[in-house]
Amino acid sequence: DSGVTQTPKHLITATGQRVTLRCSPRSGDLSVYWYQQSLDQGLQFLIHYYNGEERAKGNILERFSAQQFPDLHSELNLSSLELGDSALYFCASSVEGQGASGELFFGEGSRLTVL
Amino acid sequence: TQLLEQSPQFLSIQEGENLTVYCNSSSVFSSLQWYRQEPGEGPVLLVTVVTGGEVKKLKRLTFQFGDARKDSSLHITAAQPGDTGLYLCAGAGYSNYQLIWGAGTKLIIKP
């Protein structure tokens, strides 16, 4: 158990819909990262928040948005969903603001299926 | 743009065999991490290598960071079915604070 909690674990929805994925980081971790992983692929970095502020953006589509709340949990919002958005979405947290040098702790992921 | 290339992309071997997977780049990294991801789970950190030429051992797994800090290898001795998973390397650059991820090596160890 990494201490990172993601909900929901599975989500099936239709094209054009909007979903929200939720992440609670490990206790004490200020950084939250979101990643997308398509079938048998590596991790695509989406966005990084540190203590409520956006720190870096990766290959995140304009249809996607995220935020980190004062209690440090984070939400990833995916809208106008397309078939190609079907993937595993991981949240990771770390102690450091500059997460590159520190260990990332990953949740179990949210599997999104768009039909 | 910093890139990390992992090879092979896929490897299926028999239990008891040895194997090496590679993580290569033309860029220099301040440190490099190796993660293992099992089906249905998130990646879990195995090791971080920081110093050029560094070798770290984790039971049957040996990790090496290249002298020039541009590449790394993971060697598994006497592979076991429990080693099955996706092995990901991730490098930390000097000019930004985000990890650069390789695409992974999918390893299957057959009993």
Tab-separated table of N, CA, C and O in Angstrom, chain B residues 51-54 64-71:
chain	number	residue	atom	x	y	z
B	51	THR	N	25.292	8.519	-8.648
B	51	THR	CA	26.679	8.791	-9.011
B	51	THR	C	27.067	8.032	-10.277
B	51	THR	O	26.750	6.843	-10.422
B	52	GLY	N	27.768	8.707	-11.200
B	52	GLY	CA	28.232	8.040	-12.413
B	52	GLY	C	29.061	6.817	-12.069
B	52	GLY	O	29.944	6.879	-11.209
B	53	GLY	N	28.748	5.685	-12.705
B	53	GLY	CA	29.472	4.451	-12.435
B	53	GLY	C	28.937	3.658	-11.251
B	53	GLY	O	29.405	2.553	-10.969
B	54	GLU	N	27.941	4.211	-10.588
B	54	GLU	CA	27.401	3.573	-9.383
B	54	GLU	C	26.750	2.236	-9.707
B	54	GLU	O	26.079	2.098	-10.729
B	64	GLN	N	23.073	-0.405	-12.642
B	64	GLN	CA	24.294	0.357	-12.878
B	64	GLN	C	23.955	1.663	-13.585
B	64	GLN	O	23.135	1.700	-14.497
B	65	PHE	N	24.592	2.714	-13.142
B	65	PHE	CA	24.472	4.029	-13.768
B	65	PHE	C	25.740	4.243	-14.579
B	65	PHE	O	26.845	4.022	-14.074
B	66	GLY	N	25.608	4.638	-15.827
B	66	GLY	CA	26.770	4.811	-16.678
B	66	GLY	C	27.708	5.897	-16.164
B	66	GLY	O	27.279	6.823	-15.478
B	67	ASP	N	28.969	5.769	-16.511
B	67	ASP	CA	29.980	6.731	-16.060
B	67	ASP	C	29.598	8.157	-16.458
B	67	ASP	O	29.839	9.109	-15.707
B	68	ALA	N	29.037	8.287	-17.645
B	68	ALA	CA	28.669	9.610	-18.157
B	68	ALA	C	27.276	10.041	-17.724
B	68	ALA	O	26.809	11.115	-18.112
B	69	ARG	N	26.605	9.217	-16.943
B	69	ARG	CA	25.254	9.513	-16.412
B	69	ARG	C	24.236	9.690	-17.535
B	69	ARG	O	23.291	10.467	-17.406
B	70	LYS	N	24.452	8.976	-18.657
B	70	LYS	CA	23.488	9.045	-19.751
B	70	LYS	C	22.721	7.740	-19.912
B	70	LYS	O	21.770	7.676	-20.693
B	71	ASP	N	23.136	6.699	-19.209
B	71	ASP	CA	22.513	5.409	-19.425
B	71	ASP	C	22.547	4.592	-18.149
B	71	ASP	O	23.312	4.883	-17.208
